[in-house]
Amino acid sequence: MIALCMACHFGALQATYAPKTEPVDLVNPFIGTSNLGTTNPGAICPNGLMSVVPFNVMGSDENKCDKDSRWWSTPYEFHNVFFTGFSHVNLSGVGCPDVGSLLLMPTTGKLNVDYKEYGSHYKDEVARPGYYSNFLVKHGVKTEVTATLRTACERFTFPKGESHLLLNLGEGLTKESGAMVKQVSPTEYEGMKLQGAFCYYAQAVFPIYFVMRVNKVPQSAGYWKKQRERTGKQAEWFPDRGQYKLYTAYQKEMAGDDIGVYMNFNTTDDEVIEVQMGVSFVSIANARENLNAEQKGKDFNTIAQETHQKWNADLSKIEIEGGTKDQQTIFYTALYHTLIHPNILQDVNGQYPAMESNRVLTQHEGNRYTVFSLWDTYRNLHQFMTLVYPNRQRDMIKSMISMYDESGWLPKWELFGRETYTMEGDPSIPVIVDCWLKGLRGYDINKAYTAMKKGATTDEKSNPLRPDNNEYVEKGYISLRDSFDNSVSHALEYYIADNALSRLAAALGHKADAKLFYNRSMGYRHYFSKEFNMLRPILPNGKFYSPFNPLQGANWEPSPGFHEGNAWNYTFYVPHDIYGLAKLMGGKKRFIEQLQSVFDRGNYDPTNEPNIAYPFLFSYFKGEEWRTQVLTHQLLQTYFKNSPEGLPGNDDTGTMSAWALFSMMGFYPDCPGEPAYTLTSPVFDKITLHLDAQQWGKDKLVIETRRSNPQAVRIEKMEVGGQPWTAYRIRHSDLVKAGTLKFILK
Amino acid sequence: MIALCMACHFGALQATYAPKTEPVDLVNPFIGTSNLGTTNPGAICPNGLMSVVPFNVMGSDENKCDKDSRWWSTPYEFHNVFFTGFSHVNLSGVGCPDVGSLLLMPTTGKLNVDYKEYGSHYKDEVARPGYYSNFLVKHGVKTEVTATLRTACERFTFPKGESHLLLNLGEGLTKESGAMVKQVSPTEYEGMKLQGAFCYYAQAVFPIYFVMRVNKVPQSAGYWKKQRERTGKQAEWFPDRGQYKLYTAYQKEMAGDDIGVYMNFNTTDDEVIEVQMGVSFVSIANARENLNAEQKGKDFNTIAQETHQKWNADLSKIEIEGGTKDQQTIFYTALYHTLIHPNILQDVNGQYPAMESNRVLTQHEGNRYTVFSLWDTYRNLHQFMTLVYPNRQRDMIKSMISMYDESGWLPKWELFGRETYTMEGDPSIPVIVDCWLKGLRGYDINKAYTAMKKGATTDEKSNPLRPDNNEYVEKGYISLRDSFDNSVSHALEYYIADNALSRLAAALGHKADAKLFYNRSMGYRHYFSKEFNMLRPILPNGKFYSPFNPLQGANWEPSPGFHEGNAWNYTFYVPHDIYGLAKLMGGKKRFIEQLQSVFDRGNYDPTNEPNIAYPFLFSYFKGEEWRTQVLTHQLLQTYFKNSPEGLPGNDDTGTMSAWALFSMMGFYPDCPGEPAYTLTSPVFDKITLHLDAQQWGKDKLVIETRRSNPQAVRIEKMEVGGQPWTAYRIRHSDLVKAGTLKFILK
């Protein structure tokens, strides 16, 4: 009866909303473009190097969030109003500003190269995967942009009169300045722009090379350069100091901190001018080769259509039925967001800049990936890739191992060939271990193991990955030496990494290592304070830090021992030893009380990685699994929406989106490095994952869900591969072999 | 008896001072390096593109003349004390700042990239043609530099300890900023620096390309860049704003306004490190080719010796006997200064940047010259080249005609392929006409004539050479439309140019043109004011400008109608019609009185080109020639010295030096475009000019002078080619045919 009833409802839902549209039509690129989601509605290919993003975060007090007047990390904010061009190559979902430069702006009227003056209000925004368009009110110009993997194609429809294209090489999100540009012909420019210094790491600097072409010969063209400020007596004979100087008669190399190219046109009414730009992190020649290879013989519409189709093919790896249209949109947009970073780095000829090196190497097969925000993505994004896009994940692992080959170290937060050392821990380890233990092969695991062990055992003096490794190895913890040294956070990351490393050591037959690293991973117990029933910083003398306020650190205020969070956000952050932690806390009851209090008292931060697996930890304890199910639905409903505010905070290069994807599908990899998932109740009625049969043995995993009532979220029964399933965790191998997963919710 | 007496004295002089030293040993490169002479003691080849100059004009209040605190146009000032490196490629004797960049500095101690801090006092300066050396007190480093035509070779002797080489690409004399540099290998860098904007002409911008090598692998190396200033709220998250940031781990392209390269060495006591730099105005590849070609297999000593020998060969074209050692030094240093600009532009492979163009052209034979300060040099420097170095002068003429081919116009003030439009007039005309009428051939005179006529007759709207040509053509003069529009100066230059053009038209058989341009050249009479017996500005209504103060404009204060001077400096500035002017003034007596008063009342400015031929104008009038002779000796003695203050003011790319050379030899070309000289009494006893026999028929002109007493300066008798000569002017053809010139002074 119940089953029948559920079937009725299921049928009813299908009738009211059957997804006739393609997955690509269910992406809303504006999700996450406000509320600090830091995603953007720009045009990009799946895992593409190029993105073309409407840049609306500088030059005006009218902007709600303007990089000229506050810390700002993303090229676009939904509620901003002042558009200053399209930025080429951008980061999605990150909290530090970088790249987002090569700003191309169409304008009309008298030539003006000051972005504060040429910027424009806009309207009629349209965004879909691979396409963005708006209308610039001030200039009467319709803009449309699309992208291939490494190139941009832009189409501007001008009104009659004096029109211009401005390529601004002085501004952008990156804190690094300096650029060079040269006219190759009246319709082609080539150049280089320095970028980097991400999150204050001043040495992670890299050049982006570009070639830009227009399809109409300008009437005239030139450069501009903001002249250096001159003070004191010098000011007298530098009348143009601090001003934009136009170079109307000079067309050789231009270089400087704040330079640009202008092109002047006389346009007829509705005249269309197209601009193409190729980029490369290797050379100008490669940028040109990329442009030639990817756009040869193709017009704007062809490129936009091809990119649209690529997205649809990738998104169609997961088909969904049921749920509201908003939920479907949230799901496919999350899937879209997980396919942005890491992105490919190599040029069409295979060349890429070697990690931390001047060398240029060649990728002979597969892709070289870049933009590894590993402290974020090791938790779930790579697990998602492993399951749904295993070949990409394999290439990502191979890229990480190659970085070790090239630089001597596995990556931590790699950005276009440079290590930024952002955040902490040793996150490559769980990413690679997780893959290996799930059975993804095709890379040199022994070399990877050597690399991991190097990071784990090298003296801190010559160890860029683990800056406080000595005390950690010696004492099993890191003490608080400086008020805000994030010591506990560092150690917690090392425990997780070492636990994963221990699993790999065991799998590879290195028994002694396995024991060593397992023991290390249990070192978190040092931090356990019976007084607070929490983790608590330890002073160099071995005593706990006092006075201790577990709430200090909320809202990103500095907190002794903890990075971007407080003790609540970190206390349960030992995914590899949940039962051990529960024992320390006095047993299951106390553990559940403490964990539930995090949610009840508002100490859960849905934007903060260390605690995002908390909802799933209830399921380690029999009878408490419903809490996971209720919470995941509540959190999805509260924080994930079909709106610009639809992400709880920084997407963290897809980590938040991957959280939503797993949670909506009914399983979550809460212990990175352990090839297993915690089960929860899915959002959709039917989810079909098209698996890589060569990799996982089956080409499909169908997850069906039946509800006793529309609001039912608690799991009553489960079946795996047609057999009843009572556990609330499932091994990866069981999942991919299952063929079907059935949930009956009450 | 008199002759005998003179002979005695002559012999006595020879006995007391016979120049046993070579001409090159008689050059004092410090002459003109103070008193705004704007020459420098750096190393250079004759007419070389490369010069390596001790740069001591920035960064310290201790400097008497510091470019950071005042208008300054030269890389070196003798009385300054603060050295900040060697600048590569420099201008000599000019009044506007440009080039003088690529600053290379050896330092010791802790790395410091702020020139205000790494600059050093120095001592033990040594300078001779092709070689300069000093000792940097702060760093304990001995520096030595030499140059080939297009490359520099530097030798630094370091003390034991931490040593550095700093290449500063942000500073320099040029007002233009922006540079790019890239590490090619640990011992080689290549790059580009923008230069130009000479004398406020903002569009005359050009890149210099360079390749730099060191002969020792640095221990470490990196870049620096002064970070952009950030104001307001942005300042908070740009902690390094306005500061020099070191890039210790980045070695790809660096670009920006204020960047540099540092190399760190551990040196042993007295360790020598050598640096080579090649430059090109075409490309980095050519800079490298120049370096390879000109320094291959040669060490510092070899290069320095070869350059020394080149100088000696050139200087030996004129041998002198008699005079004091100071006079001989003044003479050979003046000769040295006339062989600096124009300098060659093409690379060893013949390539050079086409005039006002992005094209690269190839010089197949001879040299392509650049740095034509023609408003200065048309008066005497080119006449000197024509006589003594006719092949170079021919190449200069060919270069000027090629500039017309490439840009559509003859040059005015050409600088490395760009027209700066500095000063006024149409000075290419007298330069070329003067050569042609003297019989120097080997260029397309008909094309040159077409080019001249184009400049003379094109409507001012499309005529960059003659911006106020319409009124000039229409009315025969240019009226004062703006207080300081230099209208009279403009017109006076056009009269001179058109007079020369008329002579050429006649020579080429263009009778109507000859008459037209002759008539134009007489238009100066419009400006003649009987009231003042002077030239006086005319208002647009045709009336004279009132109230008129002939003295206004002294000391470079602005003067209505006159450029950098007053009415006195310009009134006699009609060299092509001295008798006509005298007639206007009321005859010879009034003329002589007026002219003499210029000298007697201190209105003669020895630094101001329009009046520098004044002393010779007396000789147009019988019985007054002694004034010329007395004056030239007085002026030489007063303003030309063997000391840093040894030039009266800016050398004006050799113009002042050419004035001294001619005056000391006893003849001066006071009417540019007229193939003749005014004679005056020589300073030396015997001058042997080694002429180009193929060009001038004779291989020698020997000028002998005998004095009735050591102070005798007035000409009593002259012989030309052994025959008595009573005129005080001599045609060029008579001079070069003469074989001997004899002066007997009383």
Short mmCIF file of C-alpha atoms in Angstrom, two decimals, chain B residues 190-332:
data_model
loop_
_atom_site.label_atom_id
_atom_site.label_comp_id
_atom_site.label_asym_id
_atom_site.label_seq_id
_atom_site.Cartn_x
_atom_site.Cartn_y
_atom_site.Cartn_z
CA GLU B 190 67.08 39.80 -23.19
CA GLY B 191 64.58 42.59 -23.20
CA MET B 192 63.15 45.83 -24.41
CA LYS B 193 62.87 49.29 -22.91
CA LEU B 194 60.66 52.06 -24.19
CA GLN B 195 62.29 55.39 -24.76
CA GLY B 196 61.36 58.64 -26.39
CA ALA B 197 58.93 61.50 -25.79
CA PHE B 198 61.96 63.75 -26.41
CA CYS B 199 61.34 67.42 -25.71
CA TYR B 200 57.69 66.78 -24.93
CA TYR B 201 56.96 65.31 -28.34
CA ALA B 202 54.91 62.53 -26.84
CA GLN B 203 54.55 60.46 -29.99
CA ALA B 204 58.25 60.01 -30.78
CA VAL B 205 58.45 56.78 -28.83
CA PHE B 206 60.73 53.89 -29.73
CA PRO B 207 61.89 50.64 -28.18
CA ILE B 208 65.51 49.70 -27.60
CA TYR B 209 66.19 45.97 -27.55
CA PHE B 210 69.06 44.43 -25.63
CA VAL B 211 70.84 41.22 -24.80
CA MET B 212 73.05 41.14 -21.72
CA ARG B 213 75.54 38.44 -20.74
CA VAL B 214 77.74 37.91 -17.72
CA ASN B 215 80.79 35.68 -17.71
CA LYS B 216 80.00 34.04 -14.36
CA VAL B 217 76.93 32.06 -13.31
CA PRO B 218 75.24 33.98 -10.47
CA GLN B 219 74.51 32.18 -7.23
CA SER B 220 70.97 33.38 -7.58
CA ALA B 221 69.08 35.95 -9.57
CA GLY B 222 65.67 37.51 -9.90
CA TYR B 223 63.72 40.59 -10.84
CA TRP B 224 62.33 43.55 -9.02
CA LYS B 225 59.36 45.73 -9.75
CA LYS B 226 58.21 48.83 -7.98
CA GLN B 227 54.63 48.03 -7.11
CA ARG B 228 51.89 50.37 -8.26
CA GLU B 229 50.72 52.92 -5.78
CA ARG B 230 47.30 52.13 -4.35
CA THR B 231 45.24 54.72 -2.61
CA GLY B 232 42.09 54.79 -0.55
CA LYS B 233 40.70 51.53 0.73
CA GLN B 234 42.75 49.51 -1.76
CA ALA B 235 45.89 50.53 0.11
CA GLU B 236 44.87 48.18 2.92
CA TRP B 237 45.34 44.99 0.95
CA PHE B 238 48.31 46.10 -1.13
CA PRO B 239 50.91 46.21 1.64
CA ASP B 240 53.73 46.45 -0.89
CA ARG B 241 52.21 49.37 -2.80
CA GLY B 242 54.82 51.86 -3.97
CA GLN B 243 57.61 49.56 -2.84
CA TYR B 244 60.19 47.50 -4.67
CA LYS B 245 59.09 43.88 -4.68
CA LEU B 246 61.69 41.18 -5.27
CA TYR B 247 60.74 38.31 -7.55
CA THR B 248 63.04 35.61 -6.27
CA ALA B 249 61.33 32.60 -7.84
CA TYR B 250 60.05 33.98 -11.12
CA GLN B 251 62.21 33.97 -14.23
CA LYS B 252 59.90 34.28 -17.23
CA GLU B 253 59.04 37.59 -18.85
CA MET B 254 58.90 40.54 -16.48
CA ALA B 255 57.17 43.71 -17.63
CA GLY B 256 56.22 46.98 -16.01
CA ASP B 257 57.00 50.63 -15.52
CA ASP B 258 59.82 50.23 -13.04
CA ILE B 259 61.49 46.84 -13.20
CA GLY B 260 64.98 45.44 -12.94
CA VAL B 261 67.17 42.37 -12.84
CA TYR B 262 69.45 41.45 -9.97
CA MET B 263 72.19 38.84 -9.93
CA ASN B 264 73.89 37.71 -6.75
CA PHE B 265 77.49 36.49 -6.62
CA ASN B 266 79.91 35.34 -3.99
CA THR B 267 83.11 37.01 -5.09
CA THR B 268 86.67 36.43 -4.03
CA ASP B 269 89.04 39.30 -3.41
CA ASP B 270 89.65 41.28 -6.63
CA GLU B 271 87.44 38.93 -8.60
CA VAL B 272 86.67 40.26 -12.04
CA ILE B 273 83.24 39.84 -13.57
CA GLU B 274 82.65 40.97 -17.13
CA VAL B 275 79.35 41.99 -18.65
CA GLN B 276 78.56 42.35 -22.33
CA MET B 277 75.53 44.08 -23.74
CA GLY B 278 74.35 44.25 -27.34
CA VAL B 279 71.60 46.60 -28.43
CA SER B 280 69.43 47.09 -31.48
CA PHE B 281 66.55 49.29 -32.50
CA VAL B 282 65.13 46.46 -34.60
CA SER B 283 64.83 43.36 -32.44
CA ILE B 284 66.20 41.27 -29.62
CA ALA B 285 67.53 38.83 -32.21
CA ASN B 286 69.54 41.61 -33.82
CA ALA B 287 70.84 42.77 -30.44
CA ARG B 288 72.15 39.25 -29.95
CA GLU B 289 73.60 39.13 -33.46
CA ASN B 290 75.35 42.45 -32.87
CA LEU B 291 76.81 41.15 -29.64
CA ASN B 292 77.98 37.91 -31.21
CA ALA B 293 79.48 39.64 -34.22
CA GLU B 294 81.30 42.47 -32.49
CA GLN B 295 82.66 40.76 -29.41
CA LYS B 296 83.25 37.20 -30.54
CA GLY B 297 86.58 35.99 -29.27
CA LYS B 298 87.53 39.38 -27.88
CA ASP B 299 88.22 40.27 -24.29
CA PHE B 300 87.83 43.63 -22.61
CA ASN B 301 91.38 44.78 -23.33
CA THR B 302 91.18 43.87 -26.99
CA ILE B 303 87.93 45.77 -27.45
CA ALA B 304 89.16 48.81 -25.57
CA GLN B 305 92.36 48.84 -27.62
CA GLU B 306 90.53 48.46 -30.94
CA THR B 307 88.17 51.30 -30.10
CA HIS B 308 91.10 53.46 -29.03
CA GLN B 309 92.74 52.82 -32.40
CA LYS B 310 89.56 53.64 -34.30
CA TRP B 311 89.46 56.98 -32.57
CA ASN B 312 93.08 57.67 -33.29
CA ALA B 313 92.62 56.89 -36.96
CA ASP B 314 89.67 59.26 -37.23
CA LEU B 315 91.24 62.02 -35.17
CA SER B 316 94.45 61.79 -37.19
CA LYS B 317 92.63 63.12 -40.21
CA ILE B 318 93.73 66.45 -38.85
CA GLU B 319 97.22 66.95 -37.53
CA ILE B 320 98.16 70.06 -35.66
CA GLU B 321 101.33 71.71 -34.58
CA GLY B 322 101.72 74.67 -32.31
CA GLY B 323 99.29 76.11 -29.85
CA THR B 324 99.29 75.21 -26.21
CA LYS B 325 98.60 71.73 -25.00
CA ASP B 326 95.27 73.03 -23.74
CA GLN B 327 94.45 74.37 -27.21
CA GLN B 328 95.44 71.07 -28.79
CA THR B 329 93.30 69.25 -26.25
CA ILE B 330 90.38 71.58 -26.89
CA PHE B 331 90.81 70.98 -30.62
CA TYR B 332 90.97 67.19 -30.53
#
